[in-house]
Short mmCIF file of C-alpha atoms (C1' of nucleotides) in Angstrom, two decimals:
data_model
loop_
_atom_site.label_atom_id
_atom_site.label_comp_id
_atom_site.label_asym_id
_atom_site.label_seq_id
_atom_site.Cartn_x
_atom_site.Cartn_y
_atom_site.Cartn_z
CA MET A 11 2.32 4.94 -2.26
CA PRO A 12 -1.02 4.49 -0.65
CA GLU A 13 -0.77 3.28 2.93
CA LEU A 14 -3.45 3.43 5.58
CA PRO A 15 -3.96 7.23 5.65
CA GLU A 16 -4.08 7.45 1.87
CA VAL A 17 -6.50 4.56 1.45
CA GLU A 18 -8.63 5.97 4.24
CA THR A 19 -8.68 9.34 2.47
CA ILE A 20 -9.66 7.72 -0.80
CA LYS A 21 -12.45 5.93 0.99
CA ARG A 22 -13.71 9.14 2.54
CA THR A 23 -13.61 11.09 -0.70
CA LEU A 24 -15.25 8.35 -2.74
CA SER A 25 -17.95 7.27 -0.31
CA PRO A 26 -20.34 10.18 -0.79
CA ARG A 27 -20.03 9.92 -4.55
CA LEU A 28 -20.34 6.17 -4.86
CA VAL A 29 -22.47 4.71 -2.11
CA GLY A 30 -25.98 4.18 -3.38
CA ARG A 31 -24.93 4.33 -7.01
CA THR A 32 -25.49 1.46 -9.40
CA ILE A 33 -22.77 0.22 -11.72
CA GLU A 34 -24.19 0.38 -15.22
CA ARG A 35 -21.24 -0.74 -17.23
CA VAL A 36 -17.67 -1.83 -16.67
CA GLU A 37 -14.96 -1.12 -19.18
CA VAL A 38 -11.89 -3.29 -18.68
CA ARG A 39 -9.12 -1.85 -20.80
CA THR A 40 -6.28 -3.93 -19.34
CA PRO A 41 -7.51 -7.43 -18.48
CA LYS A 42 -4.72 -8.43 -16.10
CA PHE A 43 -5.95 -6.02 -13.46
CA ILE A 44 -9.10 -8.02 -12.86
CA VAL A 45 -8.40 -11.05 -10.70
CA GLY A 46 -10.87 -13.88 -10.19
CA ALA A 47 -12.85 -13.61 -13.40
CA SER A 48 -12.45 -12.85 -17.06
CA PRO A 49 -13.19 -9.23 -17.92
CA GLU A 50 -16.41 -10.40 -19.58
CA ASP A 51 -17.60 -12.41 -16.60
CA PHE A 52 -16.61 -9.64 -14.24
CA GLY A 53 -18.61 -7.13 -16.25
CA ARG A 54 -21.64 -9.39 -16.50
CA ALA A 55 -21.60 -10.06 -12.77
CA VAL A 56 -21.12 -6.51 -11.60
CA GLU A 57 -23.22 -4.56 -14.06
CA GLY A 58 -26.52 -3.71 -12.42
CA ALA A 59 -25.15 -4.09 -8.89
CA ARG A 60 -25.52 -1.30 -6.39
CA ILE A 61 -22.63 -0.03 -4.30
CA ALA A 62 -23.97 -0.55 -0.80
CA GLY A 63 -20.87 0.40 1.09
CA LEU A 64 -17.22 1.29 0.87
CA ASP A 65 -14.78 0.15 3.53
CA ARG A 66 -11.10 0.06 4.20
CA ARG A 67 -9.24 -2.83 5.77
CA GLY A 68 -5.49 -2.34 6.05
CA LYS A 69 -4.54 -1.04 2.62
CA PHE A 70 -7.46 -2.76 0.90
CA LEU A 71 -10.52 -0.89 -0.27
CA VAL A 72 -13.65 -3.00 -0.06
CA PHE A 73 -16.62 -2.33 -2.30
CA ASN A 74 -19.67 -4.00 -0.87
CA LEU A 75 -22.18 -4.67 -3.62
CA ASP A 76 -25.87 -5.44 -3.62
CA TYR A 77 -26.90 -7.65 -6.47
CA PRO A 78 -30.33 -7.31 -8.01
CA ALA A 79 -31.04 -11.04 -8.27
CA GLY A 80 -31.03 -12.66 -4.85
CA GLY A 81 -28.53 -12.00 -2.08
CA GLY A 82 -29.44 -8.53 -0.89
CA GLY A 83 -31.29 -7.79 2.24
CA ASP A 84 -31.86 -4.20 3.09
CA THR A 85 -28.95 -1.86 3.42
CA THR A 86 -29.40 -0.86 7.00
CA ASP A 87 -29.27 -4.48 8.11
CA ARG A 88 -26.21 -5.12 6.02
CA ASP A 89 -24.33 -2.12 7.32
CA ALA A 90 -25.18 -2.97 10.88
CA GLN A 91 -24.17 -6.55 10.28
CA ARG A 92 -20.85 -5.57 8.78
CA ALA A 93 -20.07 -3.23 11.63
CA ALA A 94 -20.99 -5.91 14.13
CA ASP A 95 -18.91 -8.48 12.31
CA ARG A 96 -15.89 -6.26 12.36
CA VAL A 97 -16.08 -5.83 16.09
CA ALA A 98 -16.83 -9.48 16.71
CA GLU A 99 -14.20 -10.86 14.38
CA GLY A 100 -11.52 -8.44 15.44
CA PRO A 101 -8.59 -8.74 13.12
CA ALA A 102 -9.95 -11.58 11.05
CA GLY A 103 -12.71 -10.13 8.87
CA ARG A 104 -13.65 -11.93 5.69
CA ALA A 105 -14.45 -10.63 2.29
CA ARG A 106 -18.08 -11.19 1.43
CA PRO A 107 -18.67 -13.20 -1.72
CA GLY A 108 -19.88 -10.29 -3.85
CA ASP A 109 -17.29 -7.78 -2.69
CA ILE A 110 -14.71 -6.15 -4.88
CA LEU A 111 -11.36 -5.67 -3.17
CA VAL A 112 -8.89 -3.17 -4.53
CA HIS A 113 -5.24 -3.00 -3.55
CA LEU A 114 -3.44 -0.01 -5.00
CA LYS A 115 0.09 -1.19 -4.14
CA MET A 116 2.58 1.49 -5.17
CA ALA A 117 0.89 3.74 -7.64
CA GLY A 118 -2.74 2.76 -8.04
CA GLN A 119 -5.39 5.47 -8.09
CA LEU A 120 -9.14 5.25 -7.76
CA VAL A 121 -10.64 8.44 -9.03
CA TRP A 122 -14.15 9.71 -9.46
CA CYS A 123 -14.60 11.62 -12.72
CA ARG A 124 -17.17 13.39 -14.81
CA PRO A 125 -18.04 11.53 -17.99
CA GLY A 126 -15.07 11.44 -20.33
CA GLU A 127 -13.07 13.85 -18.19
CA ASP A 128 -9.50 14.34 -19.42
CA LEU A 129 -6.92 13.52 -16.75
CA GLY A 130 -3.92 14.08 -19.00
CA ALA A 131 -1.97 11.82 -21.31
CA THR A 132 -0.05 9.83 -18.70
CA ARG A 133 -3.02 8.98 -16.53
CA GLY A 134 -5.16 8.40 -19.58
CA LYS A 135 -2.68 5.90 -20.91
CA HIS A 136 -2.71 4.08 -17.58
CA THR A 137 -6.44 3.99 -17.04
CA HIS A 138 -7.15 0.27 -16.84
CA VAL A 139 -10.70 -0.13 -15.58
CA VAL A 140 -13.63 2.28 -15.79
CA PHE A 141 -16.85 1.80 -13.86
CA HIS A 142 -19.70 3.76 -15.46
CA LEU A 143 -22.25 4.78 -12.85
CA ASP A 144 -25.97 5.34 -13.13
CA ASP A 145 -25.59 9.09 -12.60
CA GLY A 146 -23.36 9.28 -15.65
CA ASN A 147 -20.14 9.75 -13.72
CA GLU A 148 -17.20 7.35 -13.67
CA LEU A 149 -14.92 5.61 -11.24
CA ARG A 150 -11.54 4.97 -12.84
CA TYR A 151 -8.80 2.65 -11.78
CA ILE A 152 -5.46 4.12 -12.86
CA ASP A 153 -2.06 2.55 -12.23
CA LEU A 154 1.27 3.92 -13.44
CA ARG A 155 3.25 0.97 -12.10
CA HIS A 156 0.85 -1.89 -12.77
CA PHE A 157 1.31 -3.43 -9.33
CA GLY A 158 -2.22 -2.98 -8.03
CA ARG A 159 -5.17 -5.29 -8.65
CA VAL A 160 -8.95 -5.43 -8.57
CA TYR A 161 -10.06 -8.66 -6.90
CA PHE A 162 -13.52 -10.03 -7.50
CA ALA A 163 -14.30 -11.95 -4.33
CA ARG A 164 -17.13 -13.83 -6.02
CA GLY A 165 -14.80 -14.99 -8.75
CA ASP A 166 -13.26 -18.36 -9.53
CA ALA A 167 -12.37 -20.00 -6.22
CA GLY A 168 -9.76 -22.08 -8.02
CA ASP A 169 -7.83 -19.02 -9.16
CA PRO A 170 -4.61 -19.15 -7.14
CA VAL A 171 -4.01 -15.42 -7.40
CA LEU A 172 -7.45 -14.67 -6.03
CA SER A 173 -7.30 -17.20 -3.24
CA ARG A 174 -3.90 -15.93 -2.17
CA ALA A 175 -5.21 -12.37 -2.02
CA LEU A 176 -8.23 -13.47 -0.03
CA ARG A 177 -6.00 -15.36 2.36
CA THR A 178 -3.86 -12.26 2.79
CA PHE A 179 -6.95 -10.18 3.37
CA GLU A 180 -8.29 -12.55 5.97
CA SER A 181 -5.03 -12.75 7.84
CA LEU A 182 -4.64 -9.00 8.21
CA GLY A 183 -3.71 -7.93 11.70
CA PRO A 184 -5.68 -5.40 13.74
CA GLU A 185 -6.21 -1.86 12.57
CA PRO A 186 -3.74 0.33 14.44
CA ARG A 187 -6.42 2.87 15.29
CA GLU A 188 -10.11 3.07 16.03
CA GLY A 189 -10.28 0.48 18.72
CA GLY A 190 -8.41 -2.15 16.73
CA LEU A 191 -4.99 -2.62 18.21
CA GLN A 192 -5.11 -2.56 21.99
CA TRP A 193 -2.12 -1.55 24.03
CA GLU A 194 -1.98 -4.81 25.96
CA SER A 195 -1.96 -6.99 22.87
CA PHE A 196 0.55 -4.74 21.12
CA ARG A 197 2.85 -4.92 24.13
CA ALA A 198 2.49 -8.70 24.25
CA GLY A 199 2.96 -8.99 20.50
CA LEU A 200 6.24 -7.12 20.66
CA ALA A 201 7.44 -9.15 23.60
CA SER A 202 6.83 -12.42 21.78
CA ARG A 203 8.77 -11.46 18.66
CA ASN A 204 12.44 -11.53 17.98
CA ALA A 205 12.07 -9.73 14.65
CA ARG A 206 13.60 -6.36 13.91
CA LEU A 207 11.09 -3.59 14.33
CA LYS A 208 11.07 -2.27 10.81
CA PRO A 209 10.09 -5.50 9.04
CA LEU A 210 7.68 -6.29 11.86
CA LEU A 211 5.79 -3.03 11.43
CA LEU A 212 5.54 -3.75 7.72
CA ASP A 213 4.12 -7.21 8.40
CA GLN A 214 0.43 -6.75 7.60
CA SER A 215 -0.55 -9.68 9.77
CA PHE A 216 1.05 -8.01 12.79
CA VAL A 217 -0.66 -4.68 12.29
CA ALA A 218 -2.59 -3.68 9.17
CA GLY A 219 -1.94 -0.60 7.10
CA LEU A 220 1.57 0.62 7.78
CA GLY A 221 3.89 0.89 4.81
CA ASN A 222 7.44 2.08 4.41
CA ILE A 223 6.75 5.78 4.92
CA TYR A 224 4.72 5.56 8.11
CA ALA A 225 6.81 2.78 9.61
CA ASP A 226 9.87 5.04 9.41
CA GLU A 227 7.97 8.02 10.78
CA CYS A 228 6.58 6.02 13.70
CA LEU A 229 9.97 4.65 14.65
CA PHE A 230 11.49 8.10 14.53
CA ARG A 231 8.82 9.66 16.68
CA ALA A 232 9.11 6.84 19.16
CA GLY A 233 12.88 7.25 19.22
CA VAL A 234 13.63 3.60 18.51
CA HIS A 235 16.03 2.24 15.92
CA PRO A 236 14.54 0.20 13.04
CA LEU A 237 16.96 -2.66 13.71
CA ARG A 238 15.93 -3.07 17.34
CA ARG A 239 14.51 -6.49 18.15
CA ALA A 240 10.86 -6.20 19.12
CA SER A 241 11.24 -8.17 22.32
CA THR A 242 14.00 -5.87 23.61
CA LEU A 243 11.79 -2.79 23.90
CA SER A 244 11.12 -1.47 27.37
CA ASP A 245 7.55 -0.74 28.37
CA LYS A 246 8.26 2.91 27.90
CA GLU A 247 9.62 2.43 24.39
CA ALA A 248 6.76 0.16 23.40
CA ARG A 249 4.31 2.72 24.67
CA ALA A 250 6.07 5.47 22.73
CA LEU A 251 5.79 3.39 19.57
CA TYR A 252 2.13 2.64 20.21
CA ASP A 253 1.37 6.32 20.73
CA ALA A 254 3.47 7.33 17.75
CA MET A 255 1.46 5.08 15.45
CA TRP A 256 -1.74 6.61 16.64
CA GLU A 257 -0.50 10.18 16.30
CA VAL A 258 1.26 9.85 12.97
CA LEU A 259 -1.67 8.12 11.33
CA ALA A 260 -4.18 10.58 12.76
CA GLN A 261 -2.19 13.57 11.54
CA ALA A 262 -1.64 12.03 8.14
CA ILE A 263 -5.36 11.35 7.75
CA ASP A 264 -6.11 14.92 8.82
CA LEU A 265 -3.85 16.18 6.05
CA ARG A 266 -5.34 13.71 3.57
CA GLY A 267 -2.26 11.57 3.14
CA THR A 268 1.25 11.83 1.76
CA SER A 269 1.88 12.58 -1.91
CA VAL A 270 5.51 11.72 -2.46
CA ARG A 271 4.93 10.63 -6.01
CA ASP A 272 1.71 9.47 -7.56
CA TYR A 273 -0.76 9.44 -4.73
CA VAL A 274 -3.99 11.38 -5.12
CA ASP A 275 -7.34 10.90 -3.39
CA GLY A 276 -10.69 9.99 -4.95
CA GLU A 277 -11.02 13.52 -6.31
CA SER A 278 -7.53 13.67 -7.78
CA ARG A 279 -6.26 15.91 -4.99
CA ARG A 280 -2.82 15.48 -3.49
CA GLY A 281 -2.35 15.00 0.24
CA GLU A 282 -0.40 17.44 2.35
CA PHE A 283 1.43 15.27 4.82
CA ALA A 284 4.63 15.02 2.75
CA GLU A 285 5.99 18.26 4.16
CA ARG A 286 5.47 16.91 7.67
CA LEU A 287 7.63 13.87 7.08
CA GLN A 288 10.54 14.02 9.47
CA VAL A 289 12.81 11.26 8.18
CA TYR A 290 11.29 9.43 5.21
CA GLY A 291 13.08 10.42 2.02
CA ARG A 292 15.23 12.90 3.90
CA THR A 293 18.59 11.15 3.80
CA GLY A 294 21.35 13.68 4.52
CA GLU A 295 18.96 16.34 5.75
CA LEU A 296 19.19 17.38 9.37
CA CYS A 297 17.12 15.71 12.04
CA PRO A 298 14.37 18.16 13.08
CA ARG A 299 14.97 17.24 16.69
CA CYS A 300 18.76 17.19 17.12
CA GLY A 301 20.31 18.35 13.86
CA THR A 302 22.16 15.15 13.08
CA PRO A 303 22.04 14.12 9.41
CA ILE A 304 19.37 11.53 8.66
CA GLU A 305 20.76 8.18 7.56
CA ARG A 306 19.42 5.55 5.22
CA LEU A 307 19.81 1.81 5.62
CA VAL A 308 18.35 -1.06 3.62
CA ILE A 309 16.51 -3.42 5.95
CA GLY A 310 14.71 -6.43 4.59
CA GLY A 311 15.18 -5.03 1.11
CA ARG A 312 13.42 -1.81 2.04
CA SER A 313 15.00 1.59 2.51
CA SER A 314 14.80 2.84 6.08
CA HIS A 315 15.37 6.40 7.19
CA PHE A 316 16.29 7.31 10.74
CA CYS A 317 18.27 9.65 12.97
CA PRO A 318 21.33 7.84 14.31
CA LYS A 319 21.34 9.99 17.43
CA CYS A 320 17.65 10.05 18.37
CA GLN A 321 17.24 6.39 17.47
CA LYS A 322 20.09 4.57 19.16
CA ALA A 323 21.35 1.50 17.36
CA PRO A 324 21.12 -1.80 19.23
CA ARG A 325 24.44 -2.99 20.65
CA THR A 326 24.51 -6.14 18.60
CA ASP A 327 23.27 -6.91 15.12
CA VAL A 328 24.44 -3.75 13.42
"C1'" DA B 10 9.66 -17.45 13.43
"C1'" DA B 11 12.95 -15.00 10.75
"C1'" DG B 12 15.02 -13.45 6.72
"C1'" DG B 13 16.84 -13.53 1.91
"C1'" DG B 14 15.58 -13.61 -2.89
"C1'" DC B 15 12.50 -12.74 -6.37
"C1'" DC B 16 8.78 -10.84 -9.12
"C1'" DC B 17 5.41 -7.54 -10.57
"C1'" DC B 18 6.34 -2.72 -14.03
"C1'" DT B 19 7.37 1.89 -15.29
"C1'" DG B 20 9.71 6.17 -15.30
"C1'" DA B 21 13.50 8.58 -13.65
"C1'" DA B 22 18.27 8.68 -13.19
"C1'" DA B 23 22.63 7.22 -14.26
"C1'" DG B 24 25.89 5.65 -17.66
"C1'" DC B 25 27.99 5.72 -22.11
"C1'" DT C 22 22.73 15.48 -26.79
"C1'" DG C 23 20.55 11.20 -27.12
"C1'" DC C 24 20.17 6.57 -26.53
"C1'" DT C 25 20.57 2.47 -23.48
"C1'" DT C 26 20.83 0.41 -19.08
"C1'" DT C 27 20.05 0.33 -14.31
"C1'" DC C 28 17.44 0.73 -10.41
"C1'" DA C 29 14.05 2.38 -7.00
"C1'" DG C 30 9.92 1.52 -5.10
"C1'" DG C 31 5.90 -1.60 -1.84
"C1'" DG C 32 4.20 -5.81 -0.89
"C1'" DG C 33 3.83 -10.48 -0.65
"C1'" DC C 34 5.06 -15.18 -1.73
"C1'" DC C 35 8.37 -18.91 -1.81
"C1'" DC C 36 12.11 -21.19 0.09
"C1'" DT C 37 15.47 -22.08 3.54
#
DNA sequence: AAGGGCCCCTGAAAGC
DNA sequence: TGCTTTCAGGGGCCCT
């Protein structure tokens, strides 16, 4: 389940292999994965384009393409401009018209491969899009659950699925790390919300990139219960949560993500953060801090894992 | 603003 | 044992 650390790892593993390469041919095996254009139009548009940059925004991967006819500008200018835009725009950030956005949702994989490389029957069967590169290698989009999508930002503006995705992309909240989310605005954001913490952390317009796994881990490390109302946190608790986000995400990125099920990076390698998970998926196991059995509760339709002793339940609402 | 319901889809697990 | 059914799982949209 790729969340921020996994998508970041994919970006880092793919960048050196993709940036500067030209897409020679696109093979769309399962049309529904391409949003914004027919497979034919998508192929025609993208073939011959050069991958100028690879970015991550929340859980989206952003392929920035240079097109041979028009558009363009030299790469250095573009990169500088994009970096400047990101700082200037803060959380907003728009997709550029020629970009390809990829959201992997639960089980999507983006994998760099040698030509025709065999990834096994299951992954082979679920390989939906193949980008053939000018050095002969391939970038494959694989998805065992069929939830992910490849969005062509230059596609049909009237396509409701595309415009919804672009709207979602543009309304992403700040990145939790790297100078995105500032303490003061986080503190103020919590204070202004009555929502329960768990759904709030999963709200991508509040903060971008957390998913179910890291939300649970952050709450545990901060010692706050997932049902707590955001506005009821003390300064100390809010600070603990802010720091926990930073630490958990940094550690997870260091270990190249969490492979609970299907996740692998751009080189098909699994991440190693799963063994460091302290509560997620550990219902009934003992809390590493106090030895109390970890409990599971469904909140907002999502399973939540927490230690009932380290994360005190709110007095009301439970 | 908050929250419930629903849908996307497959494979694993549970049920018979 | 083997087949069928159920459900988990993340995210986001719609509706209230």
